[in-house]
XYZ file of C-alpha atoms in Angstrom:
415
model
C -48.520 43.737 39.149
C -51.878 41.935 39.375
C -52.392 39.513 36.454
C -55.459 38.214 35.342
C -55.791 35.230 33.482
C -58.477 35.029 30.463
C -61.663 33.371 31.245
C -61.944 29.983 29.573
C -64.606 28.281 28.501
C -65.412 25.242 30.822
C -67.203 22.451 29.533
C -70.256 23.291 31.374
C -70.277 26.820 29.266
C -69.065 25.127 25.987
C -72.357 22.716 26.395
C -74.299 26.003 27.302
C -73.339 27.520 23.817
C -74.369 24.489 22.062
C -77.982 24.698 23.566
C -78.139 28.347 23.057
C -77.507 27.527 19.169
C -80.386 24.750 19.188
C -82.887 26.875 21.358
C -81.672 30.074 23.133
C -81.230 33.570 21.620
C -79.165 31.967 18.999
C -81.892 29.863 17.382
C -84.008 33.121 17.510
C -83.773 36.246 16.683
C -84.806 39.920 18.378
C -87.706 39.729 17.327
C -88.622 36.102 17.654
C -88.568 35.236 13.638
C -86.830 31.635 13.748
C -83.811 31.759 11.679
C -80.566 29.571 12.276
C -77.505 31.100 13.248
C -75.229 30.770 10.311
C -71.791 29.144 11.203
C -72.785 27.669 14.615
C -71.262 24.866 14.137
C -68.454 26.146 12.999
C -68.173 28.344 16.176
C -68.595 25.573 18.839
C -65.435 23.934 16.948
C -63.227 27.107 17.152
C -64.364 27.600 20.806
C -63.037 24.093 21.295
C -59.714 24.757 20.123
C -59.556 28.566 21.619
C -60.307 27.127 24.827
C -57.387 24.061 24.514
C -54.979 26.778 23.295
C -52.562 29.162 25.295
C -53.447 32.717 25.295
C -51.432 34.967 26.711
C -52.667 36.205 30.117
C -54.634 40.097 30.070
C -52.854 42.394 32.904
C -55.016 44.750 35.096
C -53.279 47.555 33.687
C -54.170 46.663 29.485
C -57.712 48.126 30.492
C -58.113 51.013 27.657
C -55.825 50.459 25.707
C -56.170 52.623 22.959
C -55.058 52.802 19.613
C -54.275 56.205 17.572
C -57.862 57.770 17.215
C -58.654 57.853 13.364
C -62.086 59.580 13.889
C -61.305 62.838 12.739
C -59.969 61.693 9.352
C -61.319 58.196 8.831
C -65.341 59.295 9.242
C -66.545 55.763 9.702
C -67.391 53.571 12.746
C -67.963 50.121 13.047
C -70.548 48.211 14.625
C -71.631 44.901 15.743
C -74.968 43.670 16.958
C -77.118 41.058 17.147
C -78.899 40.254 14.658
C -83.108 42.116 14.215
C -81.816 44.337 17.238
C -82.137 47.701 15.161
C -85.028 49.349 13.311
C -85.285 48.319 9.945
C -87.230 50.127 6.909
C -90.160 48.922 5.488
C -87.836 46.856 2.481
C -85.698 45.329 5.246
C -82.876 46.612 3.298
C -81.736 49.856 5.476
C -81.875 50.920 9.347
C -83.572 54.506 9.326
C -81.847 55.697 12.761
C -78.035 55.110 10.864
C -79.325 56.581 7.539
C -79.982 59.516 9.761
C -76.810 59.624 12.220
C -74.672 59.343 9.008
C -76.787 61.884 7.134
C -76.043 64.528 9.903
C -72.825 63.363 11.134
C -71.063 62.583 8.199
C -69.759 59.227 9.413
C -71.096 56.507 8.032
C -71.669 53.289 10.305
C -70.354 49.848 8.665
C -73.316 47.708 10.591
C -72.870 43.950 11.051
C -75.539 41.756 12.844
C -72.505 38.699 14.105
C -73.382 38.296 17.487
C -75.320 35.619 17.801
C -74.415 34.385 21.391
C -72.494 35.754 24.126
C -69.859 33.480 24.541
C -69.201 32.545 21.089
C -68.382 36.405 19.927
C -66.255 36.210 23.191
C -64.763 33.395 22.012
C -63.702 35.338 18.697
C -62.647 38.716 19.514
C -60.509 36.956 22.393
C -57.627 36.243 20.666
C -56.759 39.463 19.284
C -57.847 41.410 22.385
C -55.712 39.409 24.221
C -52.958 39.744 22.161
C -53.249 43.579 22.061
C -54.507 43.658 18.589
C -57.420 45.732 16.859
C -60.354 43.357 16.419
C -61.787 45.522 13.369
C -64.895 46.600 15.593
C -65.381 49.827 17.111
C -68.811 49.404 18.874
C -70.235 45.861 20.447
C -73.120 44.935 22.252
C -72.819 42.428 24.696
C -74.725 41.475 27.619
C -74.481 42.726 31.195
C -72.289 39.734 32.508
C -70.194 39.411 29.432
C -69.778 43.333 29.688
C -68.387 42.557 33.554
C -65.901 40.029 32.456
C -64.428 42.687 29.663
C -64.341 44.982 31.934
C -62.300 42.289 34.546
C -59.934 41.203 31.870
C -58.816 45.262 30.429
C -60.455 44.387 26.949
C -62.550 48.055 27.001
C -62.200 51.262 26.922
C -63.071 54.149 29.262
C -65.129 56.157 27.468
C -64.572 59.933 27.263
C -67.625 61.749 29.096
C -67.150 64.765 26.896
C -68.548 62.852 24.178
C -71.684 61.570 25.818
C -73.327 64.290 27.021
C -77.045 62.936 25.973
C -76.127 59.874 27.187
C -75.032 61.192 30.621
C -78.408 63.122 31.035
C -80.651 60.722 29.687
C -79.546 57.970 30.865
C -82.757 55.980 32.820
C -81.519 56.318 37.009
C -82.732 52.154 36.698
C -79.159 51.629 34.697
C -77.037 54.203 36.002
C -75.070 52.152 38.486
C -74.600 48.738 38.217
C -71.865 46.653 40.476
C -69.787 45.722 37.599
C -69.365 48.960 35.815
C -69.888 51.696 38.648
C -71.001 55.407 36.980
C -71.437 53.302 33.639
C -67.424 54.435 33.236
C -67.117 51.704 30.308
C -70.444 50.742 29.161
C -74.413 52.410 27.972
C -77.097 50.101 28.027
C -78.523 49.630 24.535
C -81.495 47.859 25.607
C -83.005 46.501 28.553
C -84.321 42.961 28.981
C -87.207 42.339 31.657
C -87.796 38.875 32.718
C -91.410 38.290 34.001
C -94.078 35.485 35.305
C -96.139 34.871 31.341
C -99.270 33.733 30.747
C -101.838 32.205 28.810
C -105.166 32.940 29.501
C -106.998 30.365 28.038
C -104.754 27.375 29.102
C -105.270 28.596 32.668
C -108.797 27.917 32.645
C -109.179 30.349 35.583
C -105.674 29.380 37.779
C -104.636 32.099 39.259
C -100.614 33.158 38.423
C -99.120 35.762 39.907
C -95.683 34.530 41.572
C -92.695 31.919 40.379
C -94.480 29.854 43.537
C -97.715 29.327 41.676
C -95.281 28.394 38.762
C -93.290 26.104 41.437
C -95.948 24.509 43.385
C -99.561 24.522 41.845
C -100.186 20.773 41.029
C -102.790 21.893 38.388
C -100.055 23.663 36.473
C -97.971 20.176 36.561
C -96.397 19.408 33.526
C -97.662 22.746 31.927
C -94.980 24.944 33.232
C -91.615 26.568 31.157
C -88.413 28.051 32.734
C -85.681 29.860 30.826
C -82.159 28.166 30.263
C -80.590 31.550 31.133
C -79.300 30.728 34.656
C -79.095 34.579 36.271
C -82.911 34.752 34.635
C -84.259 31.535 35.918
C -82.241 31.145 39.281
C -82.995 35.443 40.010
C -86.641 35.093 39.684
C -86.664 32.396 42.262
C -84.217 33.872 44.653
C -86.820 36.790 44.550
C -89.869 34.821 45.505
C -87.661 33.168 48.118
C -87.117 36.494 50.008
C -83.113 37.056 48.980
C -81.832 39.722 46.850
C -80.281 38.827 43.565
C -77.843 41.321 44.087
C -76.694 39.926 47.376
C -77.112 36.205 47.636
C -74.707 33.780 49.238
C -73.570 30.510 47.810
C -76.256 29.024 50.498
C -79.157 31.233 48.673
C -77.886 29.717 45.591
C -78.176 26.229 46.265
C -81.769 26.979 47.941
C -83.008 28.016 45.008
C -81.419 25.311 43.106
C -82.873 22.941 45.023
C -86.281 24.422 44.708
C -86.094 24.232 41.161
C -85.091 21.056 41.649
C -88.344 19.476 43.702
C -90.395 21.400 40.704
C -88.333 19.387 38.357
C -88.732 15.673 40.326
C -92.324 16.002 40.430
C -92.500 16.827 37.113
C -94.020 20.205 37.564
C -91.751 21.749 34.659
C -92.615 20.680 31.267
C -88.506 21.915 29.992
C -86.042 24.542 30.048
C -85.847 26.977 26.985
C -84.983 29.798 25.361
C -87.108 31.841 23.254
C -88.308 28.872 21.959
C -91.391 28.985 24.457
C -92.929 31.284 22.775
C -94.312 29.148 20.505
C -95.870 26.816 23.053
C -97.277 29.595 25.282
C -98.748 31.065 22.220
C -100.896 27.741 21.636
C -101.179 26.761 24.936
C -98.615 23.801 26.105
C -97.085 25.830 28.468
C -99.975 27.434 30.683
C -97.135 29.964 32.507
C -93.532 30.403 32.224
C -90.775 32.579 33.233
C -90.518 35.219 30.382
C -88.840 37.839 28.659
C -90.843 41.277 28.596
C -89.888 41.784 24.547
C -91.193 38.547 23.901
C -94.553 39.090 25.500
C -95.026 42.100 23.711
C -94.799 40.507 20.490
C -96.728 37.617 21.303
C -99.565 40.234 22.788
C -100.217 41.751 19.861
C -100.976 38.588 17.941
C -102.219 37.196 21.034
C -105.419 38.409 22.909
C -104.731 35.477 25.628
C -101.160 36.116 26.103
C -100.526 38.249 29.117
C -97.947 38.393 32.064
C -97.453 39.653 35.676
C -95.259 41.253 37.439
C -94.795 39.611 40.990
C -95.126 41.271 44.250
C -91.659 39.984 44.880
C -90.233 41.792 41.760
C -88.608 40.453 38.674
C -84.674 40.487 37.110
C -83.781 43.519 34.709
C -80.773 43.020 32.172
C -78.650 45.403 29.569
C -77.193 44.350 26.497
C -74.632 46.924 26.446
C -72.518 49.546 23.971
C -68.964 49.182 25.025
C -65.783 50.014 22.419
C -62.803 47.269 22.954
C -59.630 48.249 22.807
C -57.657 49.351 20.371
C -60.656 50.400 18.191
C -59.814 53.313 15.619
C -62.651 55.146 15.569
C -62.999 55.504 19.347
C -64.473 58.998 18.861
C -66.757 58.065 15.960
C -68.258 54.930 18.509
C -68.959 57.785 20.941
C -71.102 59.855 19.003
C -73.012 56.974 17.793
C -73.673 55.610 21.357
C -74.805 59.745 22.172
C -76.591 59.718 19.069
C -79.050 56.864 20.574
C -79.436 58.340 23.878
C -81.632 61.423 22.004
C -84.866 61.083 22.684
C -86.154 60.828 19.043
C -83.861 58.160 17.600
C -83.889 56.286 21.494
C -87.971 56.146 20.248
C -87.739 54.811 16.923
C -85.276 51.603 18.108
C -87.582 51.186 20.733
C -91.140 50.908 18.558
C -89.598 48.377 16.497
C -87.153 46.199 18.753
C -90.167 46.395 22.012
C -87.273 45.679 24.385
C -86.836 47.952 27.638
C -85.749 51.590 26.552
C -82.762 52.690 28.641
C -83.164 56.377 28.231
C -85.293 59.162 29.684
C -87.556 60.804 28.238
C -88.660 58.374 25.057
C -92.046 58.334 26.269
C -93.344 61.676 24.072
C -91.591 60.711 21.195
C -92.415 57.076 21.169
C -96.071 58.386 21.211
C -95.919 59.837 18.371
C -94.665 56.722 16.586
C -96.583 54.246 18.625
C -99.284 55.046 21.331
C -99.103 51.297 22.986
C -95.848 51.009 23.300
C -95.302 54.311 25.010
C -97.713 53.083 28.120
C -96.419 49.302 28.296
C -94.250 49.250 31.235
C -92.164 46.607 29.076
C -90.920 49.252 26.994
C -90.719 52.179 28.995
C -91.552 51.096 33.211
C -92.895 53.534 35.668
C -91.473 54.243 38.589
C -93.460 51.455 40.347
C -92.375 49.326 38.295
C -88.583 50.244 38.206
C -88.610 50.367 41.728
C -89.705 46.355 41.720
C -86.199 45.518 39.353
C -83.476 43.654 40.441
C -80.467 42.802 38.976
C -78.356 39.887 39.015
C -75.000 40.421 40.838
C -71.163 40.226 38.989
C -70.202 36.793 39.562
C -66.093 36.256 40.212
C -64.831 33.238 37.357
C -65.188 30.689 39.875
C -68.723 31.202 41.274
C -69.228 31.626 37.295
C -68.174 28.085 36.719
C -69.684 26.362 39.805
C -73.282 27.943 39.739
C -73.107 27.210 35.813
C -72.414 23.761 36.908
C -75.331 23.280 39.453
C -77.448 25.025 36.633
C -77.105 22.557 33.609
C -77.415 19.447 36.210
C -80.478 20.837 37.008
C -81.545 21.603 33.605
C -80.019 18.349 32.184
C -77.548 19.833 29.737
C-alpha cells in the first residue's frame, strides 16, 4: 500500500500566509472592500504548532471516504466560502441565490464566509481529515492547487454524476479537464480567476503596454511597475511571454523566469510585490501597469475611466476556486444539489453580476443580460472563444517542486 504523508507547512509557506494576511486575498476581500481577517493571528500560531505536531499519515486508499449520507432526513447542507464571494441583497443581510435553492429545495444551506486563505483553512480542517473525522463542512471552496493536494492526500470525495447533471452539461469546455482532477471527478469550479497585464491610462502618458516584457524591460515604466505575490500568477505570466507553457515547464523554465524577474527587480524596475492591495495604487496612479486579476479590474473600471487592461498576444493564467465535499461530510447529497443548483444558468448569472469573477458555466451570457448588460460582454466575466483559447493554466506541482519553487519565489520577492 502506497502511503502518503500530509503536506506540511514549510517555513517558506508559513511566511507566505503571514503576507497573505498583511496584503494578499486575506487583507481583502472578493470584492476588494479592505477588511481584516479576523483571527489571523491566531491562525499563523495554530499553523505553527499543526505543522511541529505528528499527524498521522493519509493512505491512497482514504480518498472518499464517506460517512452515512444524512441528506434525505437531515435537509441541511453546510457551506464554507470566502468571505464577499456570494451575491448579497441589497441589506447585506441575506444571499438571494440560497434564499432561493432552499425555497425550492427544501434544504436550507448553513453559509459561513471562514476561508480567508488557502493554507490556513488547510491548516484547520487537517487534523480531523486526517484523522478520519467529520470536519462539520459539507461544501468548501478552495483554490485550484489546494484542490490538487486534497485530492493527493484522499481528503475528498468523488462526487456522484447522477446528481450533477447541470453541472455536467454546463460546465464551460475551458474547466472541464484540468491535470489535477481529470473529468472534474472530485471538484466544479465555482469561479474563475483571470490574471492579466493592468493599466492606467493616465500614468502611462502614452507608453504603450501590451506584454509582461513592456512590464519587464521598459526603463520609462522603472519604478512604476506591480507584480502579484501569488507565485503560479506572477511566475505563469512570465513563462508565457518567455515562449514556455505553464502547463509544461521544466525546473530550467522555472529558474529562467525567476531570474528574469529577478534583473526587473535589481534594476529597480518593480516598485513591490502585492496582493490585491495594488489596486489602490493603480487606481491613483503609482503603479503605471501591473500584473492583475480580471475581477479586480472590473471593479476598478467602473469607478475608473483610466483603468484598463490587456490581454497579451502570449496569453494569460486562468484559475478555479473550486466546490469540492471532504470526506466524511453528512450531507454529501444535499452538497450535490447545491453545487447543480449553481451550474443553472439563472442562479450561475446572478453570482456572477455581483462577484465579476470568471463564470464557469455555459450559457450565463442571456441571463446575465438581463441582470447586467456590461458584464455579459466583458470577456472577464464570461470570455469568448478567442479569448479562452489564449488561457493557460498553471500545472499540479508534486510537494517538493511545491516547496523549492516557493522557495526561489519569496527570495525573489523578499519574504
Amino acid at each position: 500500500m502506497e502511503s502518503y504523508e500530509p503536506d506540511r507547512l514549510t517555513a517558506v509557506e508559513l511566511a507566505a500566509i503571514r503576507r497573505s494576511f498583511r496584503s494578499g486575498r486575506a487583507a481583502l476581500t472578493r470584492r476588494s472592500l479592505l477588511r481584516a481577517s479576523a483571527g489571523g493571528a491566531l491562525a499563523i500560531g495554530g499553523l505553527g504548532t499543526l505543522s511541529a505536531c505528528g499527524i498521522p499519515a493519509a493512505t491512497k486508499d482514504q480518498g472518499g471516504v464517506s460517512a452515512d449520507d444524512h441528506s434525505a432526513d437531515e435537509k441541511v447542507v453546510n457551506f464554507s466560502n470566502w468571505p464577499e464571494y456570494i451575491d448579497v441583497d441589497g441589506k447585506g443581510k441575506r444571499h438571494p441565490t440560497l434564499d432561493a435553492f432552499a425555497k425550492r429545495s427544501g434544504i436550507q444551506v448553513r453559509y459561513t464566509e471562514d476561508i480567508n486563505d488557502n493554507d490556513e483553512f488547510f491548516g484547520k480542517i487537517q487534523p480531523e481529515l486526517a484523522a478520519g473525522q467529520d470536519t462539520g463542512r459539507d461544501l468548501i471552496v478552495l483554490t485550484d492547487w489546494l484542490a490538487a493536494r486534497m485530492i493527493r492526500l484522499g481528503y475528498v470525495q468523488k462526487l456522484d454524476a447522477a446528481n450533477l447533471p447541470h453541472a455536467f452539461a454546463n460546465l464551460s469546455d475551458q474547466f472541464r479537464d484540468p491535470d489535477w482532477d481529470p473529468g472534474r471527478a472530485y471538484s466544479y469550479p465555482w469561479q474563475g480567476i483571470s490574471t492579466v497585464v493592468a493599466f492606467n491610462k493616465k500614468a502611462l502618458g502614452g507608453i504603450e503596454v501590451k506584454s509582461v516584457s513592456d512590464l519587464l524591460d521598459n526603463p520609462r515604466l522603472k519604478g512604476r511597475v506591480g507584480m502579484l505575490t501569488e507565485m503560479r500568477d506572477t511566475i505563469g505570466m512570465v513563462l508565457l511571454d518567455m515562449g514556455k507553457d505553464p502547463a509544461k515547464f521544466t525546473d530550467d523554465d522555472y529558474d529562467a523566469a525567476i531570474a528574469r524577474v529577478q534583473k526587473a527587480v535589481d534594476k529597480g524596475q518593480i516598485r513591490r510585490f502585492t496582493g490585491n492591495d495594488y489596486t489602490s495604487d493603480l487606481a491613483k496612479g503609482d503603479i503605471a501597469a501591473c500584473v492583475a486579476w480580471g475581477g479586480d479590474i472590473v471593479q476598478l473600471r467602473a469607478d475608473n475611466p483610466d483603468v484598463d487592461y490587456v490581454i497579451p498576444d502570449s496569453g494569460y493564467m486562468t484559475s478555479t476556486d473550486n466546490l469540492m465535499v471532504p470526506n466524511k461530510a453528512r450531507h454529501k447529497t444535499n452538497a450535490e444539489r447545491l453545487i447543480d443548483y449553481y451550474y443553472e444558468p439563472e442562479p450561475a448569472a446572478e453570482l456572477a453580476a455581483y462577484v465579476n469573477y470568471v463564470s464557469p458555466v455555459a450559457g450565463v451570457v442571456p441571463y446575465l443580460s438581463r441582470i447586467d448588460k456590461s458584464a455579459a460582454s466583458n470577456p472577464l466575466i464570461v470570455p469568448d472563444k478567442a479569448m479562452q483559447a489564449k488561457s493557460h493554466a498553471f500545472r499540479a506541482l508534486t510537494q517538493k517542486e511545491e516547496t523549492a519553487y516557493q522557495q526561489k519565489f519569496s527570495k525573489l520577492t523578499g519574504a
